[in-house]
């Protein structure tokens, strides 16, 4: 079914992603772009291995630049994180994504949306309240917002990070460990936060089919997730062989170019029912 789906549907937005590297942008240009709302979430589907249905999407920031087309996050996120303006983008992403999610629910698709939280933001003691305020304003139940945290992000300023994450959890948000396996892994910390999802980094998924050692690492991650009672998500699923291998290892959820590239909201809305049961 997935193969049919892929043959029948290629979102136009998939090829809008800028191929050439744009000139580096200054912080002022980026700020200007944010204030003019030129940034938006693109949505990359997360698909259930067993049913093939879309159960959610990761919201990935894109800059719809008036002169340079669609710009990927690498051209603006590091600068924003470095200079401390990343929250402006985070809240723009959060609000647009929560509104999009709410709209999908009203169309009969009760899916969740994942948002990337920067490690920088976790230092702010008021973060949880701010996030809750933005989401509650849209009327969406926070359990449909999954906050993705990189292992390293959660570990740099452990005390503040843990406090923020615990508060977000109490407010009903779902938490996900992003890029699992690439950080300064502190398995001890993993056990202190109520995560509901473990995202296995694409580094391990890439070449999985060809390397026994990668397979062992991925298998253990999937097994560990199951024993912890959390969902395992594989990112960077690019081929049918990747899909089949991960399915046989018992992985819960797939995300990657094999299913779809990140796409704008309208394309995503059209994609959901085609992928569904
Ligand atoms: P990430 O959170 O690990 O997101 C996954 C990245 O892998 C995305 O890149 C996605 O387009 C890409 N990807 C998805 N499937 C495949 C695949 O099958 N093969 C390959 N090679 N790549 C795949 P993208 O959109 O360029 O984002 C890069 C990073 O920028 C993200 O990595 C995330 O760390 C950061 N980012 C994106 N949006 C936001 C945001 O709104 N806020 C923050 N703080 N960070 C963001
Ligand atoms: Ca992510
Ligand atoms: Ca990731
Ligand atoms: Ca990453």
PDB file of C-alpha atoms and ligand atoms in Angstrom:
ATOM      1  CA  UNK A   1       0.000   0.000   0.000  1.00  0.00           C
ATOM      2  CA  UNK A   2       2.803   2.352   0.848  1.00  0.00           C
ATOM      3  CA  UNK A   3       4.383   1.763  -2.545  1.00  0.00           C
ATOM      4  CA  UNK A   4       1.116   2.610  -4.301  1.00  0.00           C
ATOM      5  CA  UNK A   5       0.820   5.683  -2.205  1.00  0.00           C
ATOM      6  CA  UNK A   6       4.301   6.811  -3.159  1.00  0.00           C
ATOM      7  CA  UNK A   7       3.713   6.227  -6.845  1.00  0.00           C
ATOM      8  CA  UNK A   8       0.397   8.012  -6.786  1.00  0.00           C
ATOM      9  CA  UNK A   9       1.457  11.066  -4.895  1.00  0.00           C
ATOM     10  CA  UNK A  10       4.495  13.319  -4.864  1.00  0.00           C
ATOM     11  CA  UNK A  11       3.866  16.635  -3.136  1.00  0.00           C
ATOM     12  CA  UNK A  12       4.955  19.602  -5.194  1.00  0.00           C
ATOM     13  CA  UNK A  13       6.531  21.141  -2.147  1.00  0.00           C
ATOM     14  CA  UNK A  14       9.000  18.285  -1.965  1.00  0.00           C
ATOM     15  CA  UNK A  15      11.018  19.802  -4.782  1.00  0.00           C
ATOM     16  CA  UNK A  16      10.704  23.376  -3.560  1.00  0.00           C
ATOM     17  CA  UNK A  17      13.526  22.902  -1.085  1.00  0.00           C
ATOM     18  CA  UNK A  18      16.390  25.125  -2.174  1.00  0.00           C
ATOM     19  CA  UNK A  19      19.070  23.057  -3.872  1.00  0.00           C
ATOM     20  CA  UNK A  20      21.693  25.750  -4.144  1.00  0.00           C
ATOM     21  CA  UNK A  21      23.239  27.095  -0.997  1.00  0.00           C
ATOM     22  CA  UNK A  22      21.997  30.639  -0.438  1.00  0.00           C
ATOM     23  CA  UNK A  23      24.287  33.455   0.659  1.00  0.00           C
ATOM     24  CA  UNK A  24      24.702  33.414   4.424  1.00  0.00           C
ATOM     25  CA  UNK A  25      22.067  35.547   6.070  1.00  0.00           C
ATOM     26  CA  UNK A  26      22.714  38.152   8.727  1.00  0.00           C
ATOM     27  CA  UNK A  27      20.894  38.084  12.033  1.00  0.00           C
ATOM     28  CA  UNK A  28      19.074  41.281  11.032  1.00  0.00           C
ATOM     29  CA  UNK A  29      17.786  39.705   7.821  1.00  0.00           C
ATOM     30  CA  UNK A  30      16.582  36.673   9.760  1.00  0.00           C
ATOM     31  CA  UNK A  31      14.883  38.810  12.411  1.00  0.00           C
ATOM     32  CA  UNK A  32      13.234  40.887   9.712  1.00  0.00           C
ATOM     33  CA  UNK A  33      12.003  37.685   8.068  1.00  0.00           C
ATOM     34  CA  UNK A  34      10.550  36.440  11.345  1.00  0.00           C
ATOM     35  CA  UNK A  35       8.799  39.753  12.039  1.00  0.00           C
ATOM     36  CA  UNK A  36       7.285  39.611   8.536  1.00  0.00           C
ATOM     37  CA  UNK A  37       6.121  36.036   9.161  1.00  0.00           C
ATOM     38  CA  UNK A  38       8.130  34.616   6.267  1.00  0.00           C
ATOM     39  CA  UNK A  39       8.824  31.504   8.322  1.00  0.00           C
ATOM     40  CA  UNK A  40       6.466  28.552   8.449  1.00  0.00           C
ATOM     41  CA  UNK A  41       6.404  24.915   9.491  1.00  0.00           C
ATOM     42  CA  UNK A  42       6.786  22.274   6.811  1.00  0.00           C
ATOM     43  CA  UNK A  43       5.370  18.929   7.867  1.00  0.00           C
ATOM     44  CA  UNK A  44       7.073  15.566   7.450  1.00  0.00           C
ATOM     45  CA  UNK A  45       4.703  12.627   8.015  1.00  0.00           C
ATOM     46  CA  UNK A  46       5.294  10.032  10.698  1.00  0.00           C
ATOM     47  CA  UNK A  47       3.795   6.715   9.654  1.00  0.00           C
ATOM     48  CA  UNK A  48       2.812   3.659  11.693  1.00  0.00           C
ATOM     49  CA  UNK A  49       4.787   0.622  10.485  1.00  0.00           C
ATOM     50  CA  UNK A  50       1.868  -1.770  10.979  1.00  0.00           C
ATOM     51  CA  UNK A  51      -1.021   0.157   9.426  1.00  0.00           C
ATOM     52  CA  UNK A  52       0.830   2.541   7.102  1.00  0.00           C
ATOM     53  CA  UNK A  53      -1.341   5.367   8.447  1.00  0.00           C
ATOM     54  CA  UNK A  54      -0.083   8.864   9.176  1.00  0.00           C
ATOM     55  CA  UNK A  55      -0.131   9.264  12.966  1.00  0.00           C
ATOM     56  CA  UNK A  56       1.647  12.583  13.134  1.00  0.00           C
ATOM     57  CA  UNK A  57       4.193  14.910  11.585  1.00  0.00           C
ATOM     58  CA  UNK A  58       7.354  16.695  12.555  1.00  0.00           C
ATOM     59  CA  UNK A  59       7.161  20.446  12.036  1.00  0.00           C
ATOM     60  CA  UNK A  60      10.405  21.616  10.409  1.00  0.00           C
ATOM     61  CA  UNK A  61      11.107  25.324  10.020  1.00  0.00           C
ATOM     62  CA  UNK A  62      11.332  26.759   6.528  1.00  0.00           C
ATOM     63  CA  UNK A  63      11.978  30.329   5.434  1.00  0.00           C
ATOM     64  CA  UNK A  64       9.927  31.314   2.430  1.00  0.00           C
ATOM     65  CA  UNK A  65      12.396  33.960   1.336  1.00  0.00           C
ATOM     66  CA  UNK A  66      11.117  36.565  -1.146  1.00  0.00           C
ATOM     67  CA  UNK A  67      14.331  36.370  -3.239  1.00  0.00           C
ATOM     68  CA  UNK A  68      15.877  32.990  -2.459  1.00  0.00           C
ATOM     69  CA  UNK A  69      12.934  30.590  -2.294  1.00  0.00           C
ATOM     70  CA  UNK A  70      12.544  27.988   0.424  1.00  0.00           C
ATOM     71  CA  UNK A  71      15.455  28.043   2.869  1.00  0.00           C
ATOM     72  CA  UNK A  72      16.270  25.076   5.154  1.00  0.00           C
ATOM     73  CA  UNK A  73      16.980  25.537   8.898  1.00  0.00           C
ATOM     74  CA  UNK A  74      20.728  25.143   8.725  1.00  0.00           C
ATOM     75  CA  UNK A  75      20.930  28.675   7.254  1.00  0.00           C
ATOM     76  CA  UNK A  76      19.225  30.354  10.214  1.00  0.00           C
ATOM     77  CA  UNK A  77      18.873  28.098  13.298  1.00  0.00           C
ATOM     78  CA  UNK A  78      22.543  28.075  14.406  1.00  0.00           C
ATOM     79  CA  UNK A  79      22.722  31.887  14.236  1.00  0.00           C
ATOM     80  CA  UNK A  80      19.452  32.291  16.140  1.00  0.00           C
ATOM     81  CA  UNK A  81      20.620  29.860  18.813  1.00  0.00           C
ATOM     82  CA  UNK A  82      23.963  31.593  19.145  1.00  0.00           C
ATOM     83  CA  UNK A  83      22.508  35.087  19.498  1.00  0.00           C
ATOM     84  CA  UNK A  84      19.589  34.122  21.682  1.00  0.00           C
ATOM     85  CA  UNK A  85      16.602  34.802  19.415  1.00  0.00           C
ATOM     86  CA  UNK A  86      15.601  31.205  18.847  1.00  0.00           C
ATOM     87  CA  UNK A  87      12.468  31.564  20.992  1.00  0.00           C
ATOM     88  CA  UNK A  88      10.959  33.964  18.440  1.00  0.00           C
ATOM     89  CA  UNK A  89      11.101  31.146  15.912  1.00  0.00           C
ATOM     90  CA  UNK A  90      10.080  28.443  18.388  1.00  0.00           C
ATOM     91  CA  UNK A  91       6.894  30.264  19.339  1.00  0.00           C
ATOM     92  CA  UNK A  92       6.064  31.074  15.729  1.00  0.00           C
ATOM     93  CA  UNK A  93       6.479  27.380  14.892  1.00  0.00           C
ATOM     94  CA  UNK A  94       4.518  26.297  17.949  1.00  0.00           C
ATOM     95  CA  UNK A  95       1.571  28.589  17.266  1.00  0.00           C
ATOM     96  CA  UNK A  96       1.338  27.791  13.544  1.00  0.00           C
ATOM     97  CA  UNK A  97       1.729  24.063  14.212  1.00  0.00           C
ATOM     98  CA  UNK A  98      -0.860  23.984  16.999  1.00  0.00           C
ATOM     99  CA  UNK A  99      -3.320  25.839  14.757  1.00  0.00           C
ATOM    100  CA  UNK A 100      -2.604  23.432  11.907  1.00  0.00           C
ATOM    101  CA  UNK A 101      -3.045  20.464  14.246  1.00  0.00           C
ATOM    102  CA  UNK A 102      -6.341  21.834  15.537  1.00  0.00           C
ATOM    103  CA  UNK A 103      -7.547  22.300  11.972  1.00  0.00           C
ATOM    104  CA  UNK A 104      -6.657  18.714  11.082  1.00  0.00           C
ATOM    105  CA  UNK A 105      -8.546  17.446  14.135  1.00  0.00           C
ATOM    106  CA  UNK A 106     -11.597  19.369  12.980  1.00  0.00           C
ATOM    107  CA  UNK A 107     -11.238  17.659   9.580  1.00  0.00           C
ATOM    108  CA  UNK A 108     -11.312  14.273  11.298  1.00  0.00           C
ATOM    109  CA  UNK A 109      -7.565  13.553  11.579  1.00  0.00           C
ATOM    110  CA  UNK A 110      -6.627  13.336  15.273  1.00  0.00           C
ATOM    111  CA  UNK A 111      -2.880  13.314  14.685  1.00  0.00           C
ATOM    112  CA  UNK A 112      -0.049  14.807  16.734  1.00  0.00           C
ATOM    113  CA  UNK A 113       2.553  17.374  15.690  1.00  0.00           C
ATOM    114  CA  UNK A 114       6.175  17.324  16.849  1.00  0.00           C
ATOM    115  CA  UNK A 115       8.079  20.537  17.533  1.00  0.00           C
ATOM    116  CA  UNK A 116      11.831  20.881  17.969  1.00  0.00           C
ATOM    117  CA  UNK A 117      12.878  22.561  21.189  1.00  0.00           C
ATOM    118  CA  UNK A 118      16.279  24.182  21.196  1.00  0.00           C
ATOM    119  CA  UNK A 119      18.646  23.409  24.054  1.00  0.00           C
ATOM    120  CA  UNK A 120      18.996  27.181  24.535  1.00  0.00           C
ATOM    121  CA  UNK A 121      15.314  27.537  25.429  1.00  0.00           C
ATOM    122  CA  UNK A 122      15.498  24.949  28.181  1.00  0.00           C
ATOM    123  CA  UNK A 123      17.518  27.372  30.324  1.00  0.00           C
ATOM    124  CA  UNK A 124      14.536  29.709  30.613  1.00  0.00           C
ATOM    125  CA  UNK A 125      12.625  28.851  33.792  1.00  0.00           C
ATOM    126  CA  UNK A 126       9.373  30.273  32.364  1.00  0.00           C
ATOM    127  CA  UNK A 127       9.513  28.177  29.163  1.00  0.00           C
ATOM    128  CA  UNK A 128       6.842  25.659  30.171  1.00  0.00           C
ATOM    129  CA  UNK A 129       4.324  28.379  31.044  1.00  0.00           C
ATOM    130  CA  UNK A 130       4.985  30.220  27.775  1.00  0.00           C
ATOM    131  CA  UNK A 131       4.564  27.077  25.699  1.00  0.00           C
ATOM    132  CA  UNK A 132       1.354  26.112  27.492  1.00  0.00           C
ATOM    133  CA  UNK A 133      -0.067  29.600  27.000  1.00  0.00           C
ATOM    134  CA  UNK A 134       0.513  29.533  23.231  1.00  0.00           C
ATOM    135  CA  UNK A 135      -1.012  26.074  22.797  1.00  0.00           C
ATOM    136  CA  UNK A 136      -4.004  26.597  25.104  1.00  0.00           C
ATOM    137  CA  UNK A 137      -4.887  29.745  23.146  1.00  0.00           C
ATOM    138  CA  UNK A 138      -5.470  27.576  20.062  1.00  0.00           C
ATOM    139  CA  UNK A 139      -7.792  25.266  21.993  1.00  0.00           C
ATOM    140  CA  UNK A 140      -5.669  22.210  21.229  1.00  0.00           C
ATOM    141  CA  UNK A 141      -5.156  19.550  23.895  1.00  0.00           C
ATOM    142  CA  UNK A 142      -1.386  19.671  24.710  1.00  0.00           C
ATOM    143  CA  UNK A 143      -1.141  15.882  24.481  1.00  0.00           C
ATOM    144  CA  UNK A 144      -1.150  16.289  20.675  1.00  0.00           C
ATOM    145  CA  UNK A 145       2.017  18.387  20.799  1.00  0.00           C
ATOM    146  CA  UNK A 146       5.190  16.330  21.042  1.00  0.00           C
ATOM    147  CA  UNK A 147       8.227  18.327  22.093  1.00  0.00           C
ATOM    148  CA  UNK A 148      11.446  16.945  20.640  1.00  0.00           C
ATOM    149  CA  UNK A 149      14.548  17.427  22.735  1.00  0.00           C
ATOM    150  CA  UNK A 150      18.008  16.339  21.701  1.00  0.00           C
ATOM    151  CA  UNK A 151      19.882  14.288  24.220  1.00  0.00           C
ATOM    152  CA  UNK A 152      22.584  16.920  24.364  1.00  0.00           C
ATOM    153  CA  UNK A 153      20.001  19.673  24.830  1.00  0.00           C
ATOM    154  CA  UNK A 154      18.571  17.908  27.815  1.00  0.00           C
ATOM    155  CA  UNK A 155      22.002  17.339  29.296  1.00  0.00           C
ATOM    156  CA  UNK A 156      23.858  20.700  29.100  1.00  0.00           C
ATOM    157  CA  UNK A 157      22.067  22.443  31.918  1.00  0.00           C
ATOM    158  CA  UNK A 158      20.617  19.406  33.583  1.00  0.00           C
ATOM    159  CA  UNK A 159      18.830  21.008  36.519  1.00  0.00           C
ATOM    160  CA  UNK A 160      16.934  23.616  34.493  1.00  0.00           C
ATOM    161  CA  UNK A 161      16.244  21.253  31.630  1.00  0.00           C
ATOM    162  CA  UNK A 162      14.798  18.603  33.919  1.00  0.00           C
ATOM    163  CA  UNK A 163      12.640  21.139  35.701  1.00  0.00           C
ATOM    164  CA  UNK A 164      11.238  22.511  32.430  1.00  0.00           C
ATOM    165  CA  UNK A 165      10.617  19.053  31.044  1.00  0.00           C
ATOM    166  CA  UNK A 166       8.862  17.919  34.211  1.00  0.00           C
ATOM    167  CA  UNK A 167       6.598  20.979  34.060  1.00  0.00           C
ATOM    168  CA  UNK A 168       5.785  20.447  30.397  1.00  0.00           C
ATOM    169  CA  UNK A 169       4.954  16.859  31.189  1.00  0.00           C
ATOM    170  CA  UNK A 170       2.639  17.917  34.029  1.00  0.00           C
ATOM    171  CA  UNK A 171       0.894  20.294  31.657  1.00  0.00           C
ATOM    172  CA  UNK A 172       0.134  17.325  29.406  1.00  0.00           C
ATOM    173  CA  UNK A 173       2.690  17.727  26.606  1.00  0.00           C
ATOM    174  CA  UNK A 174       4.387  14.651  25.177  1.00  0.00           C
ATOM    175  CA  UNK A 175       8.181  14.544  25.212  1.00  0.00           C
ATOM    176  CA  UNK A 176      10.467  12.889  22.685  1.00  0.00           C
ATOM    177  CA  UNK A 177      14.202  12.191  22.764  1.00  0.00           C
ATOM    178  CA  UNK A 178      15.473  13.358  19.358  1.00  0.00           C
ATOM    179  CA  UNK A 179      18.628  12.125  17.607  1.00  0.00           C
ATOM    180  CA  UNK A 180      18.903   9.267  20.072  1.00  0.00           C
ATOM    181  CA  UNK A 181      22.381   7.814  20.215  1.00  0.00           C
ATOM    182  CA  UNK A 182      24.305  10.847  18.969  1.00  0.00           C
ATOM    183  CA  UNK A 183      24.594  12.896  22.152  1.00  0.00           C
ATOM    184  CA  UNK A 184      26.804  12.560  25.139  1.00  0.00           C
ATOM    185  CA  UNK A 185      24.540   9.727  26.105  1.00  0.00           C
ATOM    186  CA  UNK A 186      23.600   9.789  29.692  1.00  0.00           C
ATOM    187  CA  UNK A 187      21.261   6.880  30.078  1.00  0.00           C
ATOM    188  CA  UNK A 188      20.894   7.855  33.710  1.00  0.00           C
ATOM    189  CA  UNK A 189      19.156  11.083  32.675  1.00  0.00           C
ATOM    190  CA  UNK A 190      16.828   9.262  30.316  1.00  0.00           C
ATOM    191  CA  UNK A 191      15.292   7.503  33.274  1.00  0.00           C
ATOM    192  CA  UNK A 192      14.525  10.764  35.071  1.00  0.00           C
ATOM    193  CA  UNK A 193      12.211  12.268  32.465  1.00  0.00           C
ATOM    194  CA  UNK A 194       8.805  10.945  31.439  1.00  0.00           C
ATOM    195  CA  UNK A 195       9.451  10.572  27.710  1.00  0.00           C
ATOM    196  CA  UNK A 196       6.884   8.944  25.471  1.00  0.00           C
ATOM    197  CA  UNK A 197       9.010   8.566  22.346  1.00  0.00           C
ATOM    198  CA  UNK A 198      12.557   7.703  21.340  1.00  0.00           C
ATOM    199  CA  UNK A 199      13.709   8.902  17.908  1.00  0.00           C
ATOM    200  CA  UNK A 200      16.571   6.837  16.576  1.00  0.00           C
ATOM    201  CA  UNK A 201      18.937   9.133  14.693  1.00  0.00           C
ATOM    202  CA  UNK A 202      19.261   8.765  10.941  1.00  0.00           C
ATOM    203  CA  UNK A 203      22.962   8.005  11.347  1.00  0.00           C
ATOM    204  CA  UNK A 204      21.971   4.539  12.595  1.00  0.00           C
ATOM    205  CA  UNK A 205      19.201   4.069  10.046  1.00  0.00           C
ATOM    206  CA  UNK A 206      21.396   4.955   7.085  1.00  0.00           C
ATOM    207  CA  UNK A 207      23.316   1.805   6.010  1.00  0.00           C
ATOM    208  CA  UNK A 208      21.349  -0.260   8.529  1.00  0.00           C
ATOM    209  CA  UNK A 209      20.736  -2.822   5.841  1.00  0.00           C
ATOM    210  CA  UNK A 210      24.458  -3.305   5.201  1.00  0.00           C
ATOM    211  CA  UNK A 211      25.970  -3.264   8.665  1.00  0.00           C
ATOM    212  CA  UNK A 212      25.375  -5.863  11.330  1.00  0.00           C
ATOM    213  CA  UNK A 213      26.700  -3.569  14.065  1.00  0.00           C
ATOM    214  CA  UNK A 214      24.194  -0.813  13.219  1.00  0.00           C
ATOM    215  CA  UNK A 215      21.445  -3.398  13.239  1.00  0.00           C
ATOM    216  CA  UNK A 216      22.427  -4.521  16.731  1.00  0.00           C
ATOM    217  CA  UNK A 217      22.433  -0.949  18.037  1.00  0.00           C
ATOM    218  CA  UNK A 218      19.056  -0.176  16.455  1.00  0.00           C
ATOM    219  CA  UNK A 219      17.556  -3.433  17.698  1.00  0.00           C
ATOM    220  CA  UNK A 220      18.664  -2.655  21.246  1.00  0.00           C
ATOM    221  CA  UNK A 221      17.239   0.874  21.037  1.00  0.00           C
ATOM    222  CA  UNK A 222      13.892  -0.462  19.832  1.00  0.00           C
ATOM    223  CA  UNK A 223      13.855  -3.102  22.572  1.00  0.00           C
ATOM    224  CA  UNK A 224      14.831  -0.555  25.208  1.00  0.00           C
ATOM    225  CA  UNK A 225      12.041   1.783  24.070  1.00  0.00           C
ATOM    226  CA  UNK A 226       9.514  -1.029  24.309  1.00  0.00           C
ATOM    227  CA  UNK A 227      10.661  -1.997  27.791  1.00  0.00           C
ATOM    228  CA  UNK A 228      10.453   1.630  28.885  1.00  0.00           C
ATOM    229  CA  UNK A 229       6.916   1.709  27.488  1.00  0.00           C
ATOM    230  CA  UNK A 230       7.695   4.386  24.890  1.00  0.00           C
ATOM    231  CA  UNK A 231       7.323   4.505  21.104  1.00  0.00           C
ATOM    232  CA  UNK A 232      10.353   3.952  18.885  1.00  0.00           C
ATOM    233  CA  UNK A 233      10.604   6.196  15.829  1.00  0.00           C
ATOM    234  CA  UNK A 234      13.161   5.717  13.073  1.00  0.00           C
ATOM    235  CA  UNK A 235      14.126   8.851  11.166  1.00  0.00           C
ATOM    236  CA  UNK A 236      15.859   8.921   7.794  1.00  0.00           C
ATOM    237  CA  UNK A 237      13.946   5.955   6.371  1.00  0.00           C
ATOM    238  CA  UNK A 238      14.947   6.373   2.720  1.00  0.00           C
ATOM    239  CA  UNK A 239      14.367   3.050   0.976  1.00  0.00           C
ATOM    240  CA  UNK A 240      12.012   0.114   0.942  1.00  0.00           C
ATOM    241  CA  UNK A 241      14.865  -2.020   2.296  1.00  0.00           C
ATOM    242  CA  UNK A 242      15.220   0.367   5.276  1.00  0.00           C
ATOM    243  CA  UNK A 243      11.468   0.150   5.839  1.00  0.00           C
ATOM    244  CA  UNK A 244      11.399  -3.649   5.747  1.00  0.00           C
ATOM    245  CA  UNK A 245      14.406  -4.038   8.019  1.00  0.00           C
ATOM    246  CA  UNK A 246      13.021  -1.631  10.638  1.00  0.00           C
ATOM    247  CA  UNK A 247       9.598  -3.255  10.481  1.00  0.00           C
ATOM    248  CA  UNK A 248      11.193  -6.657  11.102  1.00  0.00           C
ATOM    249  CA  UNK A 249      13.100  -5.216  14.083  1.00  0.00           C
ATOM    250  CA  UNK A 250       9.770  -4.154  15.587  1.00  0.00           C
ATOM    251  CA  UNK A 251      10.089  -0.392  15.213  1.00  0.00           C
ATOM    252  CA  UNK A 252       6.799   1.475  15.789  1.00  0.00           C
ATOM    253  CA  UNK A 253       6.981   4.564  13.596  1.00  0.00           C
ATOM    254  CA  UNK A 254       8.793   5.646  10.420  1.00  0.00           C
ATOM    255  CA  UNK A 255       9.807   9.080   9.190  1.00  0.00           C
ATOM    256  CA  UNK A 256      11.893   9.730   6.089  1.00  0.00           C
ATOM    257  CA  UNK A 257      12.130  10.480   2.394  1.00  0.00           C
ATOM    258  CA  UNK A 258      10.795   6.996   1.561  1.00  0.00           C
ATOM    259  CA  UNK A 259       7.437   8.146   2.916  1.00  0.00           C
ATOM    260  CA  UNK A 260       7.644  11.853   2.107  1.00  0.00           C
ATOM    261  CA  UNK A 261       9.824  14.916   2.339  1.00  0.00           C
ATOM    262  CA  UNK A 262       8.747  17.799   4.552  1.00  0.00           C
ATOM    263  CA  UNK A 263       5.917  19.684   2.793  1.00  0.00           C
ATOM    264  CA  UNK A 264       3.759  22.743   3.304  1.00  0.00           C
ATOM    265  CA  UNK A 265       0.508  22.478   5.257  1.00  0.00           C
ATOM    266  CA  UNK A 266      -1.816  22.238   2.273  1.00  0.00           C
ATOM    267  CA  UNK A 267       0.219  19.387   0.736  1.00  0.00           C
ATOM    268  CA  UNK A 268       0.343  17.601   4.090  1.00  0.00           C
ATOM    269  CA  UNK A 269      -3.392  17.879   4.556  1.00  0.00           C
ATOM    270  CA  UNK A 270      -3.866  16.209   1.168  1.00  0.00           C
ATOM    271  CA  UNK A 271      -1.260  13.581   1.949  1.00  0.00           C
ATOM    272  CA  UNK A 272      -2.874  12.256   5.152  1.00  0.00           C
ATOM    273  CA  UNK A 273      -5.948  10.468   3.762  1.00  0.00           C
ATOM    274  CA  UNK A 274      -3.976   8.936   0.903  1.00  0.00           C
ATOM    275  CA  UNK A 275      -1.603   7.314   3.342  1.00  0.00           C
ATOM    276  CA  UNK A 276      -4.363   6.275   5.747  1.00  0.00           C
ATOM    277  CA  UNK A 277      -6.192   2.961   5.900  1.00  0.00           C
TER     278      UNK A 277
HETATM  279  P1  LIG B   1      16.071  16.980  13.039  1.00  0.00           P
HETATM  280  O1  LIG B   1      15.201  17.432  14.153  1.00  0.00           O
HETATM  281  O2  LIG B   1      16.902  15.780  13.275  1.00  0.00           O
HETATM  282  O3  LIG B   1      15.100  16.793  11.792  1.00  0.00           O
HETATM  283  C1  LIG B   1      15.262  15.799  10.815  1.00  0.00           C
HETATM  284  C2  LIG B   1      16.000  16.332   9.611  1.00  0.00           C
HETATM  285  O4  LIG B   1      16.245  15.239   8.724  1.00  0.00           O
HETATM  286  C3  LIG B   1      15.195  17.345   8.785  1.00  0.00           C
HETATM  287  O5  LIG B   1      16.115  18.250   8.201  1.00  0.00           O
HETATM  288  C4  LIG B   1      14.582  16.475   7.712  1.00  0.00           C
HETATM  289  O6  LIG B   1      14.211  17.181   6.550  1.00  0.00           O
HETATM  290  C5  LIG B   1      15.705  15.513   7.459  1.00  0.00           C
HETATM  291  N1  LIG B   1      15.226  14.240   6.904  1.00  0.00           N
HETATM  292  C6  LIG B   1      14.015  13.683   7.033  1.00  0.00           C
HETATM  293  N2  LIG B   1      13.950  12.492   6.418  1.00  0.00           N
HETATM  294  C7  LIG B   1      15.160  12.292   5.848  1.00  0.00           C
HETATM  295  C8  LIG B   1      15.714  11.221   5.046  1.00  0.00           C
HETATM  296  O7  LIG B   1      15.075  10.226   4.745  1.00  0.00           O
HETATM  297  N3  LIG B   1      17.017  11.371   4.672  1.00  0.00           N
HETATM  298  C9  LIG B   1      17.747  12.466   5.012  1.00  0.00           C
HETATM  299  N4  LIG B   1      19.015  12.521   4.601  1.00  0.00           N
HETATM  300  N5  LIG B   1      17.264  13.486   5.762  1.00  0.00           N
HETATM  301  C10 LIG B   1      15.979  13.391   6.174  1.00  0.00           C
HETATM  302  P2  LIG B   1      15.865  19.823   8.192  1.00  0.00           P
HETATM  303  O8  LIG B   1      14.428  20.129   7.978  1.00  0.00           O
HETATM  304  O9  LIG B   1      16.871  20.451   7.297  1.00  0.00           O
HETATM  305  O10 LIG B   1      16.191  20.231   9.685  1.00  0.00           O
HETATM  306  C11 LIG B   1      17.503  20.100  10.192  1.00  0.00           C
HETATM  307  C12 LIG B   1      17.533  20.323  11.680  1.00  0.00           C
HETATM  308  O11 LIG B   1      17.188  21.673  11.996  1.00  0.00           O
HETATM  309  C13 LIG B   1      16.542  19.467  12.444  1.00  0.00           C
HETATM  310  O12 LIG B   1      17.066  18.184  12.615  1.00  0.00           O
HETATM  311  C14 LIG B   1      16.417  20.254  13.734  1.00  0.00           C
HETATM  312  O13 LIG B   1      17.482  19.947  14.607  1.00  0.00           O
HETATM  313  C15 LIG B   1      16.562  21.682  13.268  1.00  0.00           C
HETATM  314  N6  LIG B   1      15.231  22.328  13.167  1.00  0.00           N
HETATM  315  C16 LIG B   1      14.321  22.311  12.170  1.00  0.00           C
HETATM  316  N7  LIG B   1      13.235  23.059  12.462  1.00  0.00           N
HETATM  317  C17 LIG B   1      13.457  23.561  13.706  1.00  0.00           C
HETATM  318  C18 LIG B   1      12.714  24.411  14.592  1.00  0.00           C
HETATM  319  O14 LIG B   1      11.589  24.881  14.312  1.00  0.00           O
HETATM  320  N8  LIG B   1      13.305  24.715  15.800  1.00  0.00           N
HETATM  321  C19 LIG B   1      14.512  24.216  16.164  1.00  0.00           C
HETATM  322  N9  LIG B   1      15.024  24.556  17.363  1.00  0.00           N
HETATM  323  N10 LIG B   1      15.231  23.419  15.368  1.00  0.00           N
HETATM  324  C20 LIG B   1      14.726  23.075  14.149  1.00  0.00           C
HETATM  325 CA1  LIG B   2      13.645  16.658  15.407  1.00  0.00          CA
HETATM  326 CA1  LIG B   3      16.232  14.071  14.604  1.00  0.00          CA
HETATM  327 CA1  LIG B   4      19.442  16.024  13.746  1.00  0.00          CA
END
